[in-house]
XYZ file of C-alpha atoms in Angstrom:
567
model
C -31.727 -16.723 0.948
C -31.795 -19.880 3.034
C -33.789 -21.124 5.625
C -30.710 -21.393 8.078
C -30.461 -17.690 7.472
C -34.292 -16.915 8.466
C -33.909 -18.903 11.773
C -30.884 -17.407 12.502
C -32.989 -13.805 12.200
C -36.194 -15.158 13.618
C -33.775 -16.312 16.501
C -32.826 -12.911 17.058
C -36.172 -11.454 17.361
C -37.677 -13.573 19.395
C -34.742 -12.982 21.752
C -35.465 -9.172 21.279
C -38.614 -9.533 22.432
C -38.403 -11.609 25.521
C -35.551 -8.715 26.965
C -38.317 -5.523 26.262
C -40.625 -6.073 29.282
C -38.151 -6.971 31.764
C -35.560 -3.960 30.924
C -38.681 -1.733 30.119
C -39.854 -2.861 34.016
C -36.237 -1.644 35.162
C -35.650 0.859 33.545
C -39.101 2.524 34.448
C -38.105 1.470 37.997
C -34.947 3.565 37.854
C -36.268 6.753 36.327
C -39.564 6.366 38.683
C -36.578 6.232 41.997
C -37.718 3.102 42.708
C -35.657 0.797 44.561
C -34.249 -1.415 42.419
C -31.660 -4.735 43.310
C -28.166 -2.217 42.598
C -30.167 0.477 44.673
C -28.146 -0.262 48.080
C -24.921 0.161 46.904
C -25.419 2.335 44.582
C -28.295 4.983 46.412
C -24.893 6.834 48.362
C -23.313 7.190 45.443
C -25.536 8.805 43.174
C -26.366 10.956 46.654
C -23.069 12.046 46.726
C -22.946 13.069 42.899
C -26.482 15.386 43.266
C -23.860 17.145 46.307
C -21.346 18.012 44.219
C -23.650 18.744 41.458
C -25.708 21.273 43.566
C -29.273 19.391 42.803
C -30.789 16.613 44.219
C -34.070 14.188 43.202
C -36.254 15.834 44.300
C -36.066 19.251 42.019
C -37.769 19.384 39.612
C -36.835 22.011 36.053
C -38.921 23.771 33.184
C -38.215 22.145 29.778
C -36.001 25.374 29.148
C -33.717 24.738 32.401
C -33.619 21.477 31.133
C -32.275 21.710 27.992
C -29.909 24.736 29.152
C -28.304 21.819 31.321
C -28.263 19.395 28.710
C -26.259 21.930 26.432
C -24.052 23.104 28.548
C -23.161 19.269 29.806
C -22.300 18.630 26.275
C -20.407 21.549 25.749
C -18.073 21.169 28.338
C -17.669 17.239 27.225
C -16.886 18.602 23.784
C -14.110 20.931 25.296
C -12.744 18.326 27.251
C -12.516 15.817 24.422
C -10.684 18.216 21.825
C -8.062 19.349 25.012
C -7.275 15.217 25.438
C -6.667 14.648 21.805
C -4.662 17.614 21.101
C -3.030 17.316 24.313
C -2.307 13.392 23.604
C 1.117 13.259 22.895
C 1.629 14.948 26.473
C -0.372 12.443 28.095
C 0.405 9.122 29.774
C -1.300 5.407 28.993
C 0.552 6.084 25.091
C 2.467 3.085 24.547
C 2.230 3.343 20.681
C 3.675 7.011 21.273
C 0.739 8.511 19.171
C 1.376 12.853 18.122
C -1.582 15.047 19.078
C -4.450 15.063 16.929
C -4.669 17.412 14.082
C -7.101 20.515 14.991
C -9.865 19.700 12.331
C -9.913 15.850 13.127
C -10.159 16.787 16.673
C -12.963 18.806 16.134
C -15.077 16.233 14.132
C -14.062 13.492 16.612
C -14.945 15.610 19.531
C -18.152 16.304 17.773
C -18.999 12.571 16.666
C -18.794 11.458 20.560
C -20.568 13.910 22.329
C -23.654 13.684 20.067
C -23.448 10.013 19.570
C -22.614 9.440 16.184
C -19.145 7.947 16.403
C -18.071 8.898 13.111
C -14.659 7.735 12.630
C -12.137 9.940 10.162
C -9.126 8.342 11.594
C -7.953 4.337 12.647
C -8.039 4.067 16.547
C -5.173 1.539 16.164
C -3.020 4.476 14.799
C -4.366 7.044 16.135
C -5.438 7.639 19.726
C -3.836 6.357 22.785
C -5.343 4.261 25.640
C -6.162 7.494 27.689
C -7.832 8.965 25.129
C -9.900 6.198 24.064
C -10.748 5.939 27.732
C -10.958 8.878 29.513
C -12.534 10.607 26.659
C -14.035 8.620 23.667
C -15.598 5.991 26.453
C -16.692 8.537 28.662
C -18.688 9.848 26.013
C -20.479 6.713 25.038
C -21.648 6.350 28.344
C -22.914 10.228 28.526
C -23.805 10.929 25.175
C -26.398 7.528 25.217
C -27.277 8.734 28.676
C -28.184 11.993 27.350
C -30.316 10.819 24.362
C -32.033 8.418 26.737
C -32.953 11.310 29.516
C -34.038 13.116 26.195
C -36.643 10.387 25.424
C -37.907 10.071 29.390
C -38.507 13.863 29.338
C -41.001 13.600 26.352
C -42.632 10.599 27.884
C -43.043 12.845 31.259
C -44.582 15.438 29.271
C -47.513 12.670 27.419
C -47.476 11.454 31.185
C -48.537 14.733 33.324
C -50.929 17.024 33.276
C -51.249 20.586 33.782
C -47.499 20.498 35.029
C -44.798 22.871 34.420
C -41.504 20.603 34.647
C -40.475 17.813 32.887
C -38.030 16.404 35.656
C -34.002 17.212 35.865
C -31.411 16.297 33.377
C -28.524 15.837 36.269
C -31.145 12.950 38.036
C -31.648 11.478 34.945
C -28.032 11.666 33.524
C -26.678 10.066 36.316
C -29.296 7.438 36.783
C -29.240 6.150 33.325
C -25.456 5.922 33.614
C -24.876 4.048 37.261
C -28.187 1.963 37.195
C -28.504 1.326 33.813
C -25.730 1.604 31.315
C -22.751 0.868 33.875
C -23.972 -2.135 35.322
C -25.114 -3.941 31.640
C -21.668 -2.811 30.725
C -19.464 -4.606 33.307
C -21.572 -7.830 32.610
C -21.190 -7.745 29.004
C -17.206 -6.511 29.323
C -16.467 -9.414 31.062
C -18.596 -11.899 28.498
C -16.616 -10.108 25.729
C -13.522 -11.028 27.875
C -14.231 -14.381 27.942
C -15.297 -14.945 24.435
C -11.128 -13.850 23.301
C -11.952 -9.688 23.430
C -8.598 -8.351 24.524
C -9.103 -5.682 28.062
C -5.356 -4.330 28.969
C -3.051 -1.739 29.053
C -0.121 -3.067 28.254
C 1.555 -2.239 24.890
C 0.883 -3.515 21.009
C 2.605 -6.883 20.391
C 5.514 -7.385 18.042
C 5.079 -10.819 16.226
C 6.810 -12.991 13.532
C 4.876 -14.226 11.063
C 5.101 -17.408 9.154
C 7.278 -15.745 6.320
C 9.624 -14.375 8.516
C 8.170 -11.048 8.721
C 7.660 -8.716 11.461
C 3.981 -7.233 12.520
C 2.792 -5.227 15.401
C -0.661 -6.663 16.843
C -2.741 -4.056 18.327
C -4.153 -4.265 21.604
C -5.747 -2.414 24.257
C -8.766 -2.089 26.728
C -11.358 -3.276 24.076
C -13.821 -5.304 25.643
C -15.044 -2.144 27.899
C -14.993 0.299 24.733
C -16.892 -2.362 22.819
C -19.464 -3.395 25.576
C -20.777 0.347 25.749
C -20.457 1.302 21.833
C -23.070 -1.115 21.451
C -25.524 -1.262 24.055
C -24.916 2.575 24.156
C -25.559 2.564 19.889
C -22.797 4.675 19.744
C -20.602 2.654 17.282
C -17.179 3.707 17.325
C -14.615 1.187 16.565
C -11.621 0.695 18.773
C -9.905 -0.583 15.558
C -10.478 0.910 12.061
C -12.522 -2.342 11.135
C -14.935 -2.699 14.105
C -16.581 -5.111 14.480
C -15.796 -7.146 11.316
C -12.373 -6.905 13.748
C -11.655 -10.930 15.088
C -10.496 -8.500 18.459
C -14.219 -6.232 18.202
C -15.940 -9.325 16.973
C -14.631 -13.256 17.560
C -17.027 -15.086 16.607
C -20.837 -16.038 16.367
C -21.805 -15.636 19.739
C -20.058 -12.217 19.999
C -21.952 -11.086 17.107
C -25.427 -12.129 18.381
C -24.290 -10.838 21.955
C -23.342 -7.609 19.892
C -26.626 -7.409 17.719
C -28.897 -7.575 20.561
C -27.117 -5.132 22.366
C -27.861 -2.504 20.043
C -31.624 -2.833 19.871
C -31.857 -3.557 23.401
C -32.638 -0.466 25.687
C -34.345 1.322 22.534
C -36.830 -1.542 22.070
C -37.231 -1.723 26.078
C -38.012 2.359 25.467
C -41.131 1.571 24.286
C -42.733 -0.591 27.216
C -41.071 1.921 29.469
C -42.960 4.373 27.691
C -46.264 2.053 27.578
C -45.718 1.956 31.265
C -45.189 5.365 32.476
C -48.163 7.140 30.490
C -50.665 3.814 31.728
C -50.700 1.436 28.890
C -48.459 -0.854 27.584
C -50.670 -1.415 24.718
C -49.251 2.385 23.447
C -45.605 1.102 24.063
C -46.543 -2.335 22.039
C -47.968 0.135 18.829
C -45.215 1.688 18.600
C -42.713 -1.605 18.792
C -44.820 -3.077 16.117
C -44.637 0.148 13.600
C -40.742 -0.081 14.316
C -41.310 -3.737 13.678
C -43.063 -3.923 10.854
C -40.193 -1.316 8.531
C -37.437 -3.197 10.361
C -38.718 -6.638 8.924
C -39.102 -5.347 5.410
C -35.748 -3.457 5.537
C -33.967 -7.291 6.687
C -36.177 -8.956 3.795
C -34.691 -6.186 1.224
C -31.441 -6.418 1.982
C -30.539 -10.282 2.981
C -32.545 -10.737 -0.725
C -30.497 -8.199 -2.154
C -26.809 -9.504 -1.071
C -27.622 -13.550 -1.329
C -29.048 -12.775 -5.109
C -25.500 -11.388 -5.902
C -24.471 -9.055 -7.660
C -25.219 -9.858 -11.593
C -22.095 -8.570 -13.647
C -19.898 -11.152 -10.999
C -22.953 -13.803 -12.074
C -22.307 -12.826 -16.147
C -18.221 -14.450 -15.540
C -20.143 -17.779 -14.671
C -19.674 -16.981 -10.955
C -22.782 -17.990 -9.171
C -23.525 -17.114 -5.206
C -24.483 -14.085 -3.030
C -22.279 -11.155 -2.596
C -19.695 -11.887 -0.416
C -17.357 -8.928 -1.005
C -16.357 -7.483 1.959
C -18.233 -9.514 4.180
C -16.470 -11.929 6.909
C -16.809 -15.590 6.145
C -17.224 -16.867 10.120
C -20.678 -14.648 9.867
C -22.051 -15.059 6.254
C -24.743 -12.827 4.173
C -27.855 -13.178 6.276
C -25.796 -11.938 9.762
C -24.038 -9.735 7.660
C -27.318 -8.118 6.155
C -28.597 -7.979 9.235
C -26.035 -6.484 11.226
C -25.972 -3.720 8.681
C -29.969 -3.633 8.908
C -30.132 -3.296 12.700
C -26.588 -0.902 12.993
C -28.828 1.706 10.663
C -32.027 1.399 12.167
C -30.493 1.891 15.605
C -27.929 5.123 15.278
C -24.726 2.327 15.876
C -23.179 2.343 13.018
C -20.689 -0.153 14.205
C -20.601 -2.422 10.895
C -19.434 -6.527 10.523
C -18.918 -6.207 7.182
C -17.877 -3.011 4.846
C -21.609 -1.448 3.153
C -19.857 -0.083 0.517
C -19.395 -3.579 -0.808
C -23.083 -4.158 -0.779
C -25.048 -4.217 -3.849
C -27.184 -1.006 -4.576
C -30.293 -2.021 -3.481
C -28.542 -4.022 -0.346
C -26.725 -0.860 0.438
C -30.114 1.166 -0.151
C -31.512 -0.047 2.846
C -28.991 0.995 5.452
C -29.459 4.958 3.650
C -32.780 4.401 4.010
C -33.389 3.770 7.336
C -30.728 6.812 8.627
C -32.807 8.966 6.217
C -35.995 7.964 7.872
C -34.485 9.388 11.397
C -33.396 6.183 12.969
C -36.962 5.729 13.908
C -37.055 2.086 14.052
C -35.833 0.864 17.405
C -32.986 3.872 17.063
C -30.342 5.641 19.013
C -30.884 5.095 23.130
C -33.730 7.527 23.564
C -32.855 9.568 20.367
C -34.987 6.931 18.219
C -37.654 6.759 20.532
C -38.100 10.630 20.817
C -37.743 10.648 16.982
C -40.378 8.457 16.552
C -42.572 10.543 19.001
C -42.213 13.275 16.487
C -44.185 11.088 13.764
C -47.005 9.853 16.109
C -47.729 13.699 16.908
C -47.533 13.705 12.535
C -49.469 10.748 12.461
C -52.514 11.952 15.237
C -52.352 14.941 13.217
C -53.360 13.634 9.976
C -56.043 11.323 11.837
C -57.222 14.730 13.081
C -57.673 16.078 9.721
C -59.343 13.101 8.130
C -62.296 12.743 10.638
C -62.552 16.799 12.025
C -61.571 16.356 15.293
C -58.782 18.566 16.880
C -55.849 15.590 17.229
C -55.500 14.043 20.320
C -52.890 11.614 21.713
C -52.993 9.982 25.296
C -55.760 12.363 26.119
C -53.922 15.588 25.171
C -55.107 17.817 22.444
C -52.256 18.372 19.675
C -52.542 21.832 18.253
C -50.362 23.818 16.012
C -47.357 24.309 18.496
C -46.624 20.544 18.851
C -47.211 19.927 15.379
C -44.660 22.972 13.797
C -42.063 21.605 16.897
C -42.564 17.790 15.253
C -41.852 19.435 11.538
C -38.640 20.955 12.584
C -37.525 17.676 14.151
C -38.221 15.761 11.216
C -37.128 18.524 8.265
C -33.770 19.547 10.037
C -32.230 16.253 9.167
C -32.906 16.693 5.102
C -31.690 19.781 5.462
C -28.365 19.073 7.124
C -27.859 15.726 4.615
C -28.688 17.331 1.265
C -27.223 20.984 1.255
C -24.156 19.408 2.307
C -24.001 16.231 -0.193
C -25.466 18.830 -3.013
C -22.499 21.503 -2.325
C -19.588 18.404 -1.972
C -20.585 16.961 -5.397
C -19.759 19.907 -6.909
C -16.692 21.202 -5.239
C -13.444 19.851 -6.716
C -11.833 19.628 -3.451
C -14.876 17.631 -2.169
C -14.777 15.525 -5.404
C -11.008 14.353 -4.913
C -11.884 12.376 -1.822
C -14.454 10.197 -3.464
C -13.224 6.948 -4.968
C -15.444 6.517 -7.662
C -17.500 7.714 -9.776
C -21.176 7.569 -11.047
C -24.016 6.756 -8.843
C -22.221 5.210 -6.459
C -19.562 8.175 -5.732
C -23.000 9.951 -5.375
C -23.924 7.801 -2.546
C -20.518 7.492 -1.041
C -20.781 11.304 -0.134
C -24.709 10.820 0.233
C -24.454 8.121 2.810
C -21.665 10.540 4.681
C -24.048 13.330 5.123
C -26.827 11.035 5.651
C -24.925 8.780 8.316
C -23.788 12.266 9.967
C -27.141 14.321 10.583
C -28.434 10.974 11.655
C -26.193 10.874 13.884
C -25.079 6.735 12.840
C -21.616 6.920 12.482
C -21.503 4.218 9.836
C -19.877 4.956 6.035
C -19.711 3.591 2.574
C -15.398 2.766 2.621
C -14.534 4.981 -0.870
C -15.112 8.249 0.589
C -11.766 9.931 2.285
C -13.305 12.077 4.821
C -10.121 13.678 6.300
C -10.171 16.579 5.296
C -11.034 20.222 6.032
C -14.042 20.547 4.041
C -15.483 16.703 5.268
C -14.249 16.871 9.158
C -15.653 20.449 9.194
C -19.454 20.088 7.595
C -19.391 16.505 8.904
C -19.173 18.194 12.100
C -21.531 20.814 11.177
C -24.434 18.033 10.040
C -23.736 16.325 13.742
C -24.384 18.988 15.480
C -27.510 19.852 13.353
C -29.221 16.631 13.616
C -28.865 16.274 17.247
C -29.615 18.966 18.863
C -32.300 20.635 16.131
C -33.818 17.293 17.349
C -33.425 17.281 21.210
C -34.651 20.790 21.318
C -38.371 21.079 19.856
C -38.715 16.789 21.505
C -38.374 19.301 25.088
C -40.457 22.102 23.915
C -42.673 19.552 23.215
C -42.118 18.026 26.468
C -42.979 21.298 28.233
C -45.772 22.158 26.081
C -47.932 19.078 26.762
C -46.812 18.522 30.464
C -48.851 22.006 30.920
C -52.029 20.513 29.389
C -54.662 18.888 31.124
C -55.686 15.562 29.959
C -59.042 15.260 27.846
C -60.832 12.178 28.844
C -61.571 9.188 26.200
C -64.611 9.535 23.944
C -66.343 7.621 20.741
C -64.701 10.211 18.571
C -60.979 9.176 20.052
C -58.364 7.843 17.544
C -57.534 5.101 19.111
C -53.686 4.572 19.031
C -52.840 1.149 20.540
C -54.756 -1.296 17.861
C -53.858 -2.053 14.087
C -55.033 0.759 12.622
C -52.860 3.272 14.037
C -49.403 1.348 13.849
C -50.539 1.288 9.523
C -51.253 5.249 9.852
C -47.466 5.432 11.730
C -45.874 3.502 9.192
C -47.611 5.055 6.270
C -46.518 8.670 7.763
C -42.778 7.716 8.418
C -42.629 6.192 4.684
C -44.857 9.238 2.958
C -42.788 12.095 5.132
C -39.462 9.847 4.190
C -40.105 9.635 0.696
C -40.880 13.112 0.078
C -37.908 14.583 1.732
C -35.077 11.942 0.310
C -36.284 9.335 -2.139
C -35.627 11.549 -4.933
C -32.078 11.203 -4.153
C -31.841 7.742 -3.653
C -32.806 7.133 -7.048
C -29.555 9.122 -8.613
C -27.693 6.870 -6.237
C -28.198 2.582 -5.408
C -31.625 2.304 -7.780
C -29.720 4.044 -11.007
C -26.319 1.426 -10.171
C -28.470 -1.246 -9.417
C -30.335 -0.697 -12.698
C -26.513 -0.424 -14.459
C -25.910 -3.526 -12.839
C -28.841 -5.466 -14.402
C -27.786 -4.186 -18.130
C -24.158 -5.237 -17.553
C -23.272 -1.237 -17.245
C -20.468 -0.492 -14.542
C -19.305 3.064 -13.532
């Protein structure tokens, strides 16, 4: 580690932190209909979409209307994303003349974008036109983070009312997270990606010469817009099969930094929005410093991890940090971070390949996926996720002192408590059945490309990466085929909607309650004490559900690795 690496990270967060309280003040402005400074041109328009919609601001739905909307909106953006890519051949904007998409890669990739996760079984280079990188895999970064985000509003509305039966109405939220909030960010940063050497056009790949006399065909395409909204939107998928360790994805230094704070962005500003709408932005700052505090030891682990190197390449008199697979215009410690904040957030969009990290660097990305994305997370999805442990984490304050749990002066009782524990236990459940069922089943087997521990976490981190809903992967695994694009599928599916729907009965539940007013028996939940109980809950609930696994995995290689052992 060197100290130009810490500035370069301390940089970063300080940065981070300046952007919360003014996009928390907008965004709460937005989803409060407050006029905001796009407001006059775009007030007619999002008018004219509650017409054709059938709704309008002012209506107001049941947590159960509400996330009948939200599933059916997702459906129907599934359906339309499978028709384009088996369809593609058909279609114009196909310059490379790309076939239609094979029926079980269709399905995972229709599954990946609507819910966020961006997992990528294919090269977008080779394998999907313009229009369908456009018209459907864009589209659904913009809706799919628009959804998570109207997700995480709804739960604040419910810690915000009282004795209430709605929770407001996905179609207002939907469309006012997309046209105030992630279209406008979008053109600005399209247009800085532009200018920094991101290619944005339609016309067709580029035949070159190179120096040897050789011919090679340069992809190209509208870039700049897919990138601008994969990250800000934490969806992650790459318009080329690198991303963004891609010199067209990711030019240089200032991209990356651009890039980096793009993905922590609107879930950091979450939190003040949240701080704001229930009356305290203390609340909001609690929760920022709990995601804080495991995102700062995560960066520690894992820039120590890759600039100690890996020690078998140290035995042949090689001394350094690991370098494998990283790009030399960014280095370890914006490599190790990169890979630190794509996991914590559910991006996934990598600058450098994880699966040439060492085991405990590579630990840290599984880690924080297994944890639920909690720190900073998805758009909404990590902020709703980390909801679910604060109702945990009252809970357990409620048992140690006697008191019935309280949070925000609502009383916590078993209902909100068993919806938390299905939030948090679906996502084991969907990453280990899975990874324990593919280590065993030859055809499974024959798509890893090694052995040992680390084949182990090649189709752990898959599973993992999938129920989370992050989109990233350790390189050795082949995961096109039936079995993997199937139950890949399957594990997307699981961990974001077995998610979304007890955060709105949730929602519902405590919008109904009437608020309990402050006394000297309160927890209070906005000082020191309660961002330690948070963090102690996420890492307790997080090691008892997945730690055991890690260990067959990165702590076994890495303790190979230390005896000279390889696999």
């Amino acid at each position: 580690m060197t100290i130009n690496g810490w500035i370069q990270i301390l940089v970063y967060c300080g940065i981070l932190l300046l952007l919360v309280k003014p996009l928390g003040g907008y965004m709460y402005r937005v989803f409060s209909g407050d006029r905001t400074f796009p407001s006059p041109v775009l007030v007619p328009i999002e008018r004219g979409l509650y017409r054709l919609a059938g709704t309008s601001e002012k209506e107001e739905q049941h947590w159960a209307v509400y996330a009948t909307g939200m599933l059916l909106f997702n459906l129907a953006g599934f359906l339309v994303l499978y028709a384009l890519q088996r369809l593609q051949g058909a279609l114009p904007y196909n310059p490379a003349g790309m076939s239609a998409v094979e029926p079980g890669l269709a399905f995972n990739t229709a599954v990946s974008f609507v819910t966020n996760t961006n997992w990528q079984n294919y090269g977008g280079e080779s394998t999907m036109s313009y229009l369908v990188q456009m018209a459907g895999l864009n589209v659904q970064n913009f809706v799919s983070a628009a959804t998570g985000i109207a997700i995480a509003i709804a739960l604040i509305r419910g810690f915000a009312r009282a004795s209430g039966r709605s929770i407001g109405n996905f179609w207002v939220d939907l469309t006012r997270c997309t046209l105030y909030v992630l279209l406008p960010l979008c053109i600005v940063l399209t247009l800085a990606y532009v200018w920094l050497g991101i290619p944005q056009t339609l016309g067709p790949y580029v035949e070159a010469t190179t120096l040897e006399g050789a011919k090679q065909t340069i992809a190209l395409g509208p870039v700049a817009s897919q990138v601008a909204v994969k990250m800000l939107g934490t969806n992650g998928g790459g318009f080329f099969n690198a991303n963004a360790a891609h010199p067209f994805e990711n030019p240089d230094a200032i991209s990356n930094l651009i890039q980096m704070l793009s993905i922590f962005a609107i879930g950091a500003a979450l939190t003040n929005v949240f701080g704001r709408m229930v009356g305290s932005e203390r609340q909001g700052w609690a929760i920022l410093a709990s995601m804080g505090v495991l995102f700062l030891v995560g960066v520690t682990v894992c820039y120590w991890a890759e600039a100690a190197g890996n020690p078998l390449v140290h035995a042949l008199g090689i001394d350094g940090g690991n370098m494998e697979g990283k790009e030399t215009r960014f280095g370890i410690a914006m490599s190790a971070l990169f890979a630190v904040i794509t996991t914590a957030a559910s991006c996934g969009a990598v600058n450098a390949m994880h699966d040439s990290f060492t085991a405990l660097g590579g630990m840290i990305p599984l880690i924080n996926m297994q944890l639920g994305e909690v720190i900073v997370g998805g758009v909404g999805a990590g902020f709703y996720g980390i909801l679910m442990f604060v109702v945990v984490a009252v809970f357990v304050a409620g048992l140690m002192v006697g008191r019935t749990p309280e949070y925000l002066g609502k009383k916590i009782e078993a209902k909100e408590v068993k919806m938390a524990m299905l939030a948090i236990l679906c996502l084991p459940l969907a990453m280990l059945i899975f990874t324990a069922i593919a280590v065993v089943l030859p055809s499974a087997v024959a798509s890893m490309a090694n052995g040992g521990p680390h084949g182990f976490s090649e189709v752990l981190y898959a599973y993992t990466s999938a129920a989370a809903n992050n989109g990233s992967a350790f390189g050795g695994l082949s995961g096109n085929t039936p079995w993997y694009n199937i139950t890949l599928g399957l594990g997307m599916l699981m961990g974001r909607f077995l998610v979304i729907i007890p955060a709105l009965a949730i929602a519902g539940s405590l919008a109904a309650k009437k608020t309990v007013p402050a006394s000297a028996g309160t927890f209070p939940t906005d000082g020191t004490l309660f961002v330690g109980l948070l963090v102690g809950v996420i890492i307790i609930v997080g090691g008892l559900t997945f730690f055991p696994s890690l260990a067959v995995g990165p702590i076994v290689e890495h303790l190979a690795m230390i005896h000279g052992q390889t696999f």
